[in-house]
Each structure stands twice: as structure tokens, then as C-alpha cells.
Short mmCIF file of C-alpha atoms in Angstrom, two decimals:
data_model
loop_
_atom_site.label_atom_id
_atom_site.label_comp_id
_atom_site.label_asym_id
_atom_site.label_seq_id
_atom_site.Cartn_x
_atom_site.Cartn_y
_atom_site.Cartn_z
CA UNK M 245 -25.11 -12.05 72.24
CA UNK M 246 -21.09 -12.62 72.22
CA UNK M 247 -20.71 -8.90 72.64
CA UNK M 248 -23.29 -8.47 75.41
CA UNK M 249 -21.27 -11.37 77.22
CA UNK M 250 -18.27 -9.90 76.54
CA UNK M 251 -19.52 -6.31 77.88
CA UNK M 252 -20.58 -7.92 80.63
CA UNK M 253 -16.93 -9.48 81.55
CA UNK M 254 -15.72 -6.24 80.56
CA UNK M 255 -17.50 -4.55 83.19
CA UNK M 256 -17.12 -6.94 86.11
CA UNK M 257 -13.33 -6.11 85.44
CA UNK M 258 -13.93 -2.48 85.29
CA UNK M 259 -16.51 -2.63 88.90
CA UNK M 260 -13.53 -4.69 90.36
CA UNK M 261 -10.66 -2.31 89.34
CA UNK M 262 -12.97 0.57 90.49
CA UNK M 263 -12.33 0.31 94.20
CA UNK M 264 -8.29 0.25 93.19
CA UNK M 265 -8.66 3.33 90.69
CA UNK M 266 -7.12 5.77 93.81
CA UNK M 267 -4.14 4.38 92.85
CA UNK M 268 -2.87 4.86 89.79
CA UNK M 269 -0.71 2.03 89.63
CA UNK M 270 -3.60 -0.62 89.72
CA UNK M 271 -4.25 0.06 86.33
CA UNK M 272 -1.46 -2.10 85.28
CA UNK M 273 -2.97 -5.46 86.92
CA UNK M 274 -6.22 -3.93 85.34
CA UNK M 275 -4.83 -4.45 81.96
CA UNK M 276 -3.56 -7.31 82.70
CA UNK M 277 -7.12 -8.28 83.76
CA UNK M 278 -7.94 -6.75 80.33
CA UNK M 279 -5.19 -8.79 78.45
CA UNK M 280 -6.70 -11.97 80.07
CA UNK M 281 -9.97 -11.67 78.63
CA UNK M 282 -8.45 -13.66 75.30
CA UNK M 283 -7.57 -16.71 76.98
CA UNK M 284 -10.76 -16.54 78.81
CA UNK M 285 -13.12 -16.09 75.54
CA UNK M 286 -11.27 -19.13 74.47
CA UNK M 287 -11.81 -20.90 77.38
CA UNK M 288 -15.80 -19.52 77.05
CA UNK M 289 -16.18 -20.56 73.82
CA UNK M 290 -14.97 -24.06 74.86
CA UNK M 291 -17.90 -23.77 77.70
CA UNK M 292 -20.09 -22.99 74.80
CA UNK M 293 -19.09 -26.11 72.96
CA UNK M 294 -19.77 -28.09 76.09
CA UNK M 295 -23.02 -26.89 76.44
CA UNK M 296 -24.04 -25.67 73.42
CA UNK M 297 -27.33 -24.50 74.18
CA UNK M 298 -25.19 -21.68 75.03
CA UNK M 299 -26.66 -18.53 73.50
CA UNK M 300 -23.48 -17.28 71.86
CA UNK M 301 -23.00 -20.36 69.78
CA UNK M 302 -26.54 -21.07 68.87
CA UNK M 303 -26.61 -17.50 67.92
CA UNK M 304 -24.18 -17.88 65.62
CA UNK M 305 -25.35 -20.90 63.75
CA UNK M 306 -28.41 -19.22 63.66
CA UNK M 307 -26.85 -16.10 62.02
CA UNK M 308 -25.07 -18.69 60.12
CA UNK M 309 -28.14 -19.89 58.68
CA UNK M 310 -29.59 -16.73 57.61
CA UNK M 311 -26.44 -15.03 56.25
CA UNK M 312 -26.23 -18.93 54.11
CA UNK M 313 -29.79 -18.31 53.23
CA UNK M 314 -29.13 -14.16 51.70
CA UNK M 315 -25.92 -15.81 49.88
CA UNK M 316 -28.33 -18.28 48.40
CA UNK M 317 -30.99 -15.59 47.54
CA UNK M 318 -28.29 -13.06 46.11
CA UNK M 319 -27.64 -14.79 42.64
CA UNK M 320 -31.36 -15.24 41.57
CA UNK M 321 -32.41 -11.90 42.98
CA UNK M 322 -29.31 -9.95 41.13
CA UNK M 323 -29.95 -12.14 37.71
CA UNK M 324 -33.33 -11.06 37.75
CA UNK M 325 -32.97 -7.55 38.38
CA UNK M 326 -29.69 -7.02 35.65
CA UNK M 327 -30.79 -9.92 33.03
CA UNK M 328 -27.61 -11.47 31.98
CA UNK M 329 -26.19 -12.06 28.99
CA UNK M 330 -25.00 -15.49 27.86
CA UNK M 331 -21.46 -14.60 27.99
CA UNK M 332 -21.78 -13.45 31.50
CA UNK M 333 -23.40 -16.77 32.57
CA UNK M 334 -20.77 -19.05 30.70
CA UNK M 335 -18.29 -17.14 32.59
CA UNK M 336 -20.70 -17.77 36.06
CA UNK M 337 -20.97 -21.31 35.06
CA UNK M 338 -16.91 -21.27 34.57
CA UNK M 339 -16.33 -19.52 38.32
CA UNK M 340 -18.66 -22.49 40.15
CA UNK M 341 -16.50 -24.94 38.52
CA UNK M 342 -13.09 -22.72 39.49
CA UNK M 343 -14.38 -22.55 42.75
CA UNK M 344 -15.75 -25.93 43.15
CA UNK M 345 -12.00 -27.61 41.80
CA UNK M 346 -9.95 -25.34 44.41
CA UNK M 347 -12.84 -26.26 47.17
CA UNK M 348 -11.67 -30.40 46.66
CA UNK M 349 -8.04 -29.29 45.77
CA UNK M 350 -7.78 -27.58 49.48
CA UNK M 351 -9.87 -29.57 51.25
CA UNK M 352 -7.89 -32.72 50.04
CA UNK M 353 -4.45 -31.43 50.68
CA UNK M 354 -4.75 -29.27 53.27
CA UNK M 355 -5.58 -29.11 56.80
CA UNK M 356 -6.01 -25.63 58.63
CA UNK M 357 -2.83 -23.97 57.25
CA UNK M 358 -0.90 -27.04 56.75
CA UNK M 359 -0.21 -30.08 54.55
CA UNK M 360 -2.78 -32.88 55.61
CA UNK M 361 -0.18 -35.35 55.04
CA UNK M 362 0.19 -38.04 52.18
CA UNK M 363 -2.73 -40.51 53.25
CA UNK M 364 -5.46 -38.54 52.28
CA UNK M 365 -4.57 -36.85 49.11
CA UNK M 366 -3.64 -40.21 47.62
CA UNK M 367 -7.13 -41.45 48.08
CA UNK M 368 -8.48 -39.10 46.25
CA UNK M 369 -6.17 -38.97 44.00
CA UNK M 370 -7.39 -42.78 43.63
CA UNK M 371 -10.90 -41.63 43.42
CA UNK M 372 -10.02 -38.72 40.81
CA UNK M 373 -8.72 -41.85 38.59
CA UNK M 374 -11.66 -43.69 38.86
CA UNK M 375 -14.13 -41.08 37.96
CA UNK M 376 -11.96 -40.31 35.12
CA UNK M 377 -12.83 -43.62 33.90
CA UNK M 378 -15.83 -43.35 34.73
CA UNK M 379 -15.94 -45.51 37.33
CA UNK M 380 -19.68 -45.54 39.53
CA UNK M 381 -19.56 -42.54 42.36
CA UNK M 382 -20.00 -44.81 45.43
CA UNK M 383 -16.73 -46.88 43.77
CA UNK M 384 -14.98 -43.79 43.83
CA UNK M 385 -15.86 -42.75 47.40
CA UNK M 386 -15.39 -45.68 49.02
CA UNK M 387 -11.94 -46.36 47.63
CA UNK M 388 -11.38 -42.88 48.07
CA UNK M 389 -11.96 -43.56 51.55
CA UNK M 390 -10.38 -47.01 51.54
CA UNK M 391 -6.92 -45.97 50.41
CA UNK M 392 -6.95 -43.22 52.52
CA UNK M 393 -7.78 -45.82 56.02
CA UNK M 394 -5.15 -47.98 54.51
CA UNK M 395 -2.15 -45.88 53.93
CA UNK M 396 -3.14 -44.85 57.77
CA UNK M 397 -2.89 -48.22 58.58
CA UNK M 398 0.83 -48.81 57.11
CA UNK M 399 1.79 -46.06 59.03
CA UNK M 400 1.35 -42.64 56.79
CA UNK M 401 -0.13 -39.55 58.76
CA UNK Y 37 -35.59 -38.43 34.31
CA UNK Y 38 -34.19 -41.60 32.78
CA UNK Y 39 -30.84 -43.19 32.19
CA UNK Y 40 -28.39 -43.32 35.24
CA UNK Y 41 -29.29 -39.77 36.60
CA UNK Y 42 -31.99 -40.79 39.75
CA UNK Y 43 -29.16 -44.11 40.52
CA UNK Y 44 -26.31 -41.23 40.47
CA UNK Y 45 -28.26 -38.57 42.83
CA UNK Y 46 -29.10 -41.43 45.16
CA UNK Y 47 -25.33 -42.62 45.26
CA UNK Y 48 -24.41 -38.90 45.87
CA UNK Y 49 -26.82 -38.54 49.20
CA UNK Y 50 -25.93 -41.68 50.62
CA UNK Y 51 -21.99 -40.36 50.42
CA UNK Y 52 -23.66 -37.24 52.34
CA UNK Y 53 -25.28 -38.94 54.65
CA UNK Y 54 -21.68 -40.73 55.21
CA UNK Y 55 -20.53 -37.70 55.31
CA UNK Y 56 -22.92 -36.23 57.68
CA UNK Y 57 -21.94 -39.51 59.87
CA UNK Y 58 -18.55 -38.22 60.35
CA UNK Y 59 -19.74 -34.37 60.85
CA UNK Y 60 -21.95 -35.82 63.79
CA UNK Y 61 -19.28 -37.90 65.11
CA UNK Y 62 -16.90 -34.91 65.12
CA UNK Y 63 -19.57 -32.42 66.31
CA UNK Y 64 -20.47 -34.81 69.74
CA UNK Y 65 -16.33 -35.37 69.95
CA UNK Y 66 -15.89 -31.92 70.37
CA UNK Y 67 -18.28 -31.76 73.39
CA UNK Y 68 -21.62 -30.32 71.69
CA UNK Y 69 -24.84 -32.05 72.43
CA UNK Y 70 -26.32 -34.53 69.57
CA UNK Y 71 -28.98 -32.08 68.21
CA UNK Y 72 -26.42 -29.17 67.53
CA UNK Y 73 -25.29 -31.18 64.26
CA UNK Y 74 -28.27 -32.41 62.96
CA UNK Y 75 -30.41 -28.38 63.51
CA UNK Y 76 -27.10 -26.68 62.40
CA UNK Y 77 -27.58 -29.48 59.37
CA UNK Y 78 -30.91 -28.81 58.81
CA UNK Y 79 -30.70 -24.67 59.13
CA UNK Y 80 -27.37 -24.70 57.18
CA UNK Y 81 -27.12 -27.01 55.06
CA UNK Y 82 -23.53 -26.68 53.46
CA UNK Y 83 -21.53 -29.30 54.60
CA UNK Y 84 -17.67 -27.07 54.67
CA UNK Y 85 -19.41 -23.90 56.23
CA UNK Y 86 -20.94 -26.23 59.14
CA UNK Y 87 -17.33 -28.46 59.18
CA UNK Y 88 -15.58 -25.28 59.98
CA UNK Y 89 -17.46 -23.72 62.42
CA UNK Y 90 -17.67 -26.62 64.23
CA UNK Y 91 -14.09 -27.11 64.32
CA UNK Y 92 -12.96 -23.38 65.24
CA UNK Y 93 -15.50 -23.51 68.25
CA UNK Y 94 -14.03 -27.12 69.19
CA UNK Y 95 -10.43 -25.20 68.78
CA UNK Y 96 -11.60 -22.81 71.24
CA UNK Y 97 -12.07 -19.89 68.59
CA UNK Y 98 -14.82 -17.42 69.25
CA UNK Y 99 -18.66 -18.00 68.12
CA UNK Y 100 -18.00 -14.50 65.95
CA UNK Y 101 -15.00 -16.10 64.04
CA UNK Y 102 -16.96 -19.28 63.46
CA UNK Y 103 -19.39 -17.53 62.07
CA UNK Y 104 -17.69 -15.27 59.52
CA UNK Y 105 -15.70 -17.76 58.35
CA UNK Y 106 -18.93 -19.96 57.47
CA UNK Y 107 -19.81 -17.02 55.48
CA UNK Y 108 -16.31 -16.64 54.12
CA UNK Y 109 -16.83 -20.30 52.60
CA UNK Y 110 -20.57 -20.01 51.83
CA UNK Y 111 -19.75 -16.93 49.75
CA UNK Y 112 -19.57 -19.36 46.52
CA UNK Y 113 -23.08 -19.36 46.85
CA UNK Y 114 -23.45 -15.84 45.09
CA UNK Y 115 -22.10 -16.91 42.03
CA UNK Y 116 -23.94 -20.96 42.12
CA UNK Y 117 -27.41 -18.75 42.64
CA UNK Y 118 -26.18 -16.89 39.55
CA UNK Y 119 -25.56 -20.16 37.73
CA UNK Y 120 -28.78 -21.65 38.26
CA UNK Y 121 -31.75 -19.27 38.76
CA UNK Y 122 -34.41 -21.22 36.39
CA UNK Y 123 -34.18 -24.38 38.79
CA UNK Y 124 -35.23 -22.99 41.65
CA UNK Y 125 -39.30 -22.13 41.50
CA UNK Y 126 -40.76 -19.40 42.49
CA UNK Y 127 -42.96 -18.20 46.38
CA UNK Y 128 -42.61 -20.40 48.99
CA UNK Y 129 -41.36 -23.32 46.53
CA UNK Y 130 -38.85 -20.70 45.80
CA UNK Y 131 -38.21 -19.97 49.21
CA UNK Y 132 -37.32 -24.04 49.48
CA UNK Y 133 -35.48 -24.52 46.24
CA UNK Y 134 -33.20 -21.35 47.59
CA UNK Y 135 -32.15 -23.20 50.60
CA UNK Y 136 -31.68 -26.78 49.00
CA UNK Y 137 -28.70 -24.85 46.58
CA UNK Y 138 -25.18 -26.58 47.27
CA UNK Y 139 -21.91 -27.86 45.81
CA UNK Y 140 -23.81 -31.55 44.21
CA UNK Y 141 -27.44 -29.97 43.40
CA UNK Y 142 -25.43 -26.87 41.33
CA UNK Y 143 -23.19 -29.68 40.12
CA UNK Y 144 -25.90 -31.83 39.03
CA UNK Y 145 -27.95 -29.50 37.70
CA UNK Y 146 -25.70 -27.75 35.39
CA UNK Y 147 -24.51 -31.35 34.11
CA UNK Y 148 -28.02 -31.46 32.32
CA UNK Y 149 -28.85 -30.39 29.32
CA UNK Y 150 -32.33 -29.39 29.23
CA UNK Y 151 -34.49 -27.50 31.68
CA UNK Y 152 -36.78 -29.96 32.49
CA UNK Y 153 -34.11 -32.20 33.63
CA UNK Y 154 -31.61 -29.65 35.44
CA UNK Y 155 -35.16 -29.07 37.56
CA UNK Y 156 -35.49 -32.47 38.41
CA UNK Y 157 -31.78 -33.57 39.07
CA UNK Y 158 -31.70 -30.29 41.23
CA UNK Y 159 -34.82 -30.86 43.38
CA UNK Y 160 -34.26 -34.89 43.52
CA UNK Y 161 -30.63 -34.23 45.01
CA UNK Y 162 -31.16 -31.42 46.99
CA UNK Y 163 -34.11 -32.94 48.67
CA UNK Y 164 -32.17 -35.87 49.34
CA UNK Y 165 -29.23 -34.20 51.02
CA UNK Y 166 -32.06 -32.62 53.40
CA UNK Y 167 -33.00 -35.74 54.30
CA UNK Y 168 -29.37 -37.56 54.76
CA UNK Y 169 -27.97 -34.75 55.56
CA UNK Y 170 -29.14 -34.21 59.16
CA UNK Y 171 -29.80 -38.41 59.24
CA UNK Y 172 -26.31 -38.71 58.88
CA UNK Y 173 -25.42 -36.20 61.35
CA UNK Y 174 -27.89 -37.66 64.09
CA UNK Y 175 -26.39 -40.87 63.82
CA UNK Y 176 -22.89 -39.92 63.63
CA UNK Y 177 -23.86 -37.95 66.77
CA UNK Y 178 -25.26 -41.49 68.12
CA UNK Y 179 -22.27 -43.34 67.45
CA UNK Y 180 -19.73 -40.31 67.85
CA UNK Y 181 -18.80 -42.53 71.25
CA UNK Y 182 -17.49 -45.52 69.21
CA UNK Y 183 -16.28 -44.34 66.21
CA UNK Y 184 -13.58 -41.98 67.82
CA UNK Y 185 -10.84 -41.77 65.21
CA UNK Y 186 -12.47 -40.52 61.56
CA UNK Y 187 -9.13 -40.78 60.03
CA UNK Y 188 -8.88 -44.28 60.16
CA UNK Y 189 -11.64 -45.02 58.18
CA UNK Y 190 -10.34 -42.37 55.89
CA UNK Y 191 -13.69 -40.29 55.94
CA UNK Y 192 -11.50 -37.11 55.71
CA UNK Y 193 -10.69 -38.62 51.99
CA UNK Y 194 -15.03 -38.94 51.43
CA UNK Y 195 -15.43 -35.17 50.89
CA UNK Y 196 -13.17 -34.03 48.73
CA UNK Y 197 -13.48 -37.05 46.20
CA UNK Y 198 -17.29 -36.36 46.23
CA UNK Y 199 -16.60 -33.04 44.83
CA UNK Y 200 -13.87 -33.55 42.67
CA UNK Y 201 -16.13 -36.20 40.98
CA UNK Y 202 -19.07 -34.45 40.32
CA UNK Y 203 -16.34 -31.41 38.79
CA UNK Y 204 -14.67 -34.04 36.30
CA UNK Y 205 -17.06 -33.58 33.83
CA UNK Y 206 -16.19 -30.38 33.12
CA UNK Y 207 -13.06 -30.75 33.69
CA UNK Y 208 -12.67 -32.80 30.32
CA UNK Y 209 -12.74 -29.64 28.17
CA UNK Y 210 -9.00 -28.58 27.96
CA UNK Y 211 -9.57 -24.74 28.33
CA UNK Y 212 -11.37 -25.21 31.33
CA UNK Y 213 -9.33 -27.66 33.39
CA UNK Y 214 -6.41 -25.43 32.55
CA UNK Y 215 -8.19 -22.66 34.57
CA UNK Y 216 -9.32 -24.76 36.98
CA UNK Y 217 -5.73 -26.31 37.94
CA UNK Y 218 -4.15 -22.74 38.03
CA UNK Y 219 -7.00 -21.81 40.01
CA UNK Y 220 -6.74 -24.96 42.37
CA UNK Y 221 -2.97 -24.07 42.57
CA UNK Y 222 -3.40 -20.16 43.47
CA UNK Y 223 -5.54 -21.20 46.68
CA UNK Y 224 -3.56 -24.23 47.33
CA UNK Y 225 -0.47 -21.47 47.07
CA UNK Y 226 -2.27 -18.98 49.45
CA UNK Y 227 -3.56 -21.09 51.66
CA UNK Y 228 -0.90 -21.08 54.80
CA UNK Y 229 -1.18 -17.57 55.01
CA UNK Y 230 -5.32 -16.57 54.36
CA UNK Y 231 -7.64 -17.43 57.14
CA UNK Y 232 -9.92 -20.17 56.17
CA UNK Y 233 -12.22 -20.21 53.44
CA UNK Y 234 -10.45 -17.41 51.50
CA UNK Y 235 -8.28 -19.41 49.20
CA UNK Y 236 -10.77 -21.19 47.63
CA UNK Y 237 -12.05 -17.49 46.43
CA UNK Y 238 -8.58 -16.66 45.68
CA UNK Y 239 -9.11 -19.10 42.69
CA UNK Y 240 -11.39 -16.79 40.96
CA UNK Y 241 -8.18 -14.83 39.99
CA UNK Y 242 -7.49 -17.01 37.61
CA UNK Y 243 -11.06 -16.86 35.88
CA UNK Y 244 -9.46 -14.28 33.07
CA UNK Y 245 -7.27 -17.96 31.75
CA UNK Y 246 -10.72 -19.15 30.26
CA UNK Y 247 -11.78 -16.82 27.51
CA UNK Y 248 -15.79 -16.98 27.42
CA UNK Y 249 -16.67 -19.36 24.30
CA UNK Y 250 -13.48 -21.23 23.98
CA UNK Y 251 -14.64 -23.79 26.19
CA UNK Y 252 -18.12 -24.13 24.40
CA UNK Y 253 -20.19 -26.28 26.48
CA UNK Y 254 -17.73 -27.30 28.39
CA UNK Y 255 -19.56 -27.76 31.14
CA UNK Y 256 -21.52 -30.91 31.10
#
């Protein structure tokens, strides 16, 4: 759907550099036109966001949704096909967990590409504590969460 | 199912559904309507994935890019479905049971120790987070006018101490958490310079650290 927009503001550049194509020289604000187009997909995909129903987005989630749902169905249907042996489960059972520690390790100290700042870290570092004692889960979330609004509060991003 | 296990799963999808509240509230911030979350919530059902691609349209990114890196992040699926292929039942139960796999019902269900119970824990939870899932979303949507700052209440801190609990377990088995930290440290290492989602497979690399049978039921 994103590429049949796009096409479609691809072309209404083209039809309006057509008239200009005698001279040869209008091809240069024509790639400029061309070169626009990012700024405008951004500013597209921000229309999308305000409206939502907009069919490039709710594409998307929709492909989103299936592609999740194959992931999902790939394990099983592979498992059953090869049969696995016991070692090569452990070591499945091993790469959840590695993947599942580096999930909360970058999700609690990073944001986008950067540190996410002190504040948030700490709290779960507060929360790791707990449930390393064994504390109850909604104990650990909360003052997960708690430490985190604090620190905020005196001041740490 | 006895002991602490149904008190534990219920704890874990009211922290989604807390979670969802914020997802909501960020989704409705960023100018989509209310329902986007809580379909997208529904449909998806992976709480990162739907994070993300929420937050590169609100950036202004393309539907495309907030779509492959959903993927990118759902990707740990492959090896979860891998994990846990006896939980999951079998025709259109199985078609259900497929959907409901995530981070927590994985987690949970490989924390048990026999079938019977890794079923149960994994349908109980999962079923849950369907429910609070999108509940949370819709009214984090609903109050995603009041609530305007997330970070204040520290709900950015909510998600990754959910997971990192329900990992400790088998985390306590020294072979293991070795592999998992150097793991954890190769995606933290990579992260300013992958796109999104990446480092966290990145970590596989350092799957070779835990020799197969050293860490003998380590995972508990």
C-alpha cells in the first residue's frame, strides 16, 4: 500500500516535470522534487499517525501481525519436522534466556541509540535486587517503577 | 496448579495490563486514534514489537520501517517456539496457543518442571495477557489525555524489571548467567550503531560461552 502511495507521488512529480522535459535543465528542480519526497514520506507517515485508519499504517500492523504469527509458527513446525535432540533444546532453552537477559539489559539502559539516563536503570536495578531475594513480582515492579518516578523527581533524567 | 504459580501469573498480567496502560497512553500521545493500540494489541500481541512501531511512526519513520523492525524484535520468537512446542495444542487450539507465545508465557512455562504444569502456567498467562493486554491499552488510550508524562511515574522502569524477573531464575546457575551477562553486554555494546531490535540478537554470539550440560537444569 506504502509503495502504491509512493508510486503515486512519484508520478504526480513525473506528470508535472513532463510539460518542463523540453528543457533539459528542468530536470534539476525535478530531482530536487525527487529529493523532497523523504521529508514528505516523513511528513505522510506523521498524517498516517494522525489518522491512522490510514491504509499504509494499518497495513503494516496488519503485516505485523501475520509475519508475528509465522515467527510464532516457525519453532513448532521446524521441531516437528527435524526432531531435536536434547542437547539441541538445552542449547534453545539457553538462547531464550540469552535473548530474554539482553532484551531487559537494552531496554533498561537504553533509549533509541542512546543512554536512557540514570533514573531508570536504577529502578530496575532495585527491582533486579528484590527478585533476587525473592521478593513478590508486583513488589518488584512497583518499586521498580517507584525509584525510577523518584529519582525523576530529584531531578535525574 | 498449586503453590504460588496461579498468584504469580496473575501478578505478571496485571504488570501487563500496566504496561499496556502506558502503551495506550503513548499510542493516543502520538496522535493515533484509541482503537489502533488495543487491535494492534490484540493482532500482535508482543509488547516491544508493538512499542517500537508505534514509536518510529510517531518519529515520523515510514510504515515499511516500522514494520521490519517489529519483525527484527519478534524474531526471538523462532527460537521460544523451538523451546516450547509440547505446550501449545494442536488444530485450532494450536492455532490459539501459537499466538498467545511471548517473553512471560515462554518464561513461565519453561520455569516448570513437568508437562502438565508448563501447559497450564503457559495457557493461564498467556490467556491473561490477551485479556490485559488490549484492557490496558484501551484505557491507557482513555486516559492518554491526563496522564501525559510516562516517565514520571517511572513506567519506562515497569518493562524491563518484568522481564529481568521472570529471567532470574535461571540466572542463578553460574554457567548460564555468565553467558547471559556477556551476551547482555555484546548488545548493550552494539547497540548505538545497529538499528533497533538487532542487538538483542547480537547476544546470541555469545551462546558458544555455555557448553550444553554444564548448566544442567539450569533453567528453572
Amino acid at each position: 500500500m506504502t509503495a502504491a502511495g509512493m508510486t503515486a507521488a512519484g508520478m504526480t512529480v513525473a506528470g508535472g516535470t513532463a510539460p518542463g522535459m523540453t528543457a533539459a535543465g528542468v530536470a534539476e528542480p525535478g530531482m530536487t522534487a525527487a529529493g523532497v519526497t523523504e521529508p514528505g514520506m516523513a511528513a505522510a507517515g506523521t498524517a498516517a499517525a494522525g489518522t491512522a485508519d490510514a491504509l499504509p499504517t494499518l497495513t503494516a500492523m496488519s503485516a505485523l501481525a501475520a509475519g508475528t504469527f509465522l515467527l510464532r509458527l516457525a519453532g513448532p513446525a521446524l521441531r516437528t519436522r527435524v526432531g531435536f535432540p536434547e542437547r539441541a533444546e538445552r542449547l534453545l532453552e539457553v538462547s531464550a534466556v540469552l535473548l530474554l537477559a539482553a532484551l531487559a539489559a537494552t531496554a533498561a539502559l537504553t533509549e533509541g541509540h542512546a543512554f536512557a539516563g540514570p533514573a531508570r536503570p536504577l529502578g530496575v536495578l532495585v527491582g533486579g535486587v528484590l527478585a533476587w531475594r525473592r521478593a513478590p513480582f508486583l513488589v518488584v515492579v512497583l518499586a521498580a517503577a517507584g525509584t525510577a518516578a523518584l529519582l525523576r523527581v530529584a531531578g535525574f533524567p | 496448579m498449586g503453590g504460588t504459580l496461579p498468584r504469580d501469573i496473575a501478578l505478571v498480567c496485571l504488570a501487563v495490563g500496566v504496561i499496556g496502560v502506558s502503551y495506550g497512553a503513548l499510542a493516543v500521545t502520538s496522535g493515533f486514534p484509541w482503537w489502533f493500540p488495543v487491535l494492534m494489541g490484540a493482532l500482535v500481541l508482543a509488547a516491544s514489537s508493538e512499542f517500537l512501531f508505534v514509536g518510529i511512526i510517531a518519529a515520523g519513520g515510514s510504515p515499511i520501517a516500522a514494520l521490519l523492525a517489529g519483525l527484527l524484535v519478534n524474531a526471538r520468537h523462532v527460537p521460544f517456539g523451538l523451546a516450547v512446542p509440547d505446550v501449545l495444542g494442536k488444530g485450532w487450539r494450536g492455532v490459539l496457543g501459537t499466538h498467545l507465545m511471548n517473553d512471560e508465557t515462554v518464561v513461565f512455562a519453561l520455569a516448570q518442571d513437568e508437562p502438565e504444569r508448563k501447559r497450564a502456567a503457559y495457557w493461564l498467562c498467556g490467556l491473561g495477557i490477551l485479556v490485559c493486554w488490549p484492557a490496558g491499552a484501551a484505557l491507557g488510550a482513555l486516559l492518554g489525555s491526563v496522564v501525559r508524562d510516562t516517565g514520571a511515574l517511572g513506567l519506562d522502569a515497569m518493562f524491563p524489571a518484568v522481564i529481568l524477573a521472570l529471567t532470574l531464575p535461571a540466572l542463578r546457575s553460574r554457567p548460564l548467567r555468565r553467558t547471559a551477562l556477556t551476551g547482555s553486554a555484546l548488545a548493550l555494546a552494539v547497540t548505538p550503531f545497529l538499528p533497533a531490535g538487532l542487538p538483542i540478537l547480537v547476544a546470541l554470539a555469545a551462546l558458544p560461552l555455555c557448553t550444553v550440560g554444564a548448566g544442567e537444569g539450569a533453567v528453572r
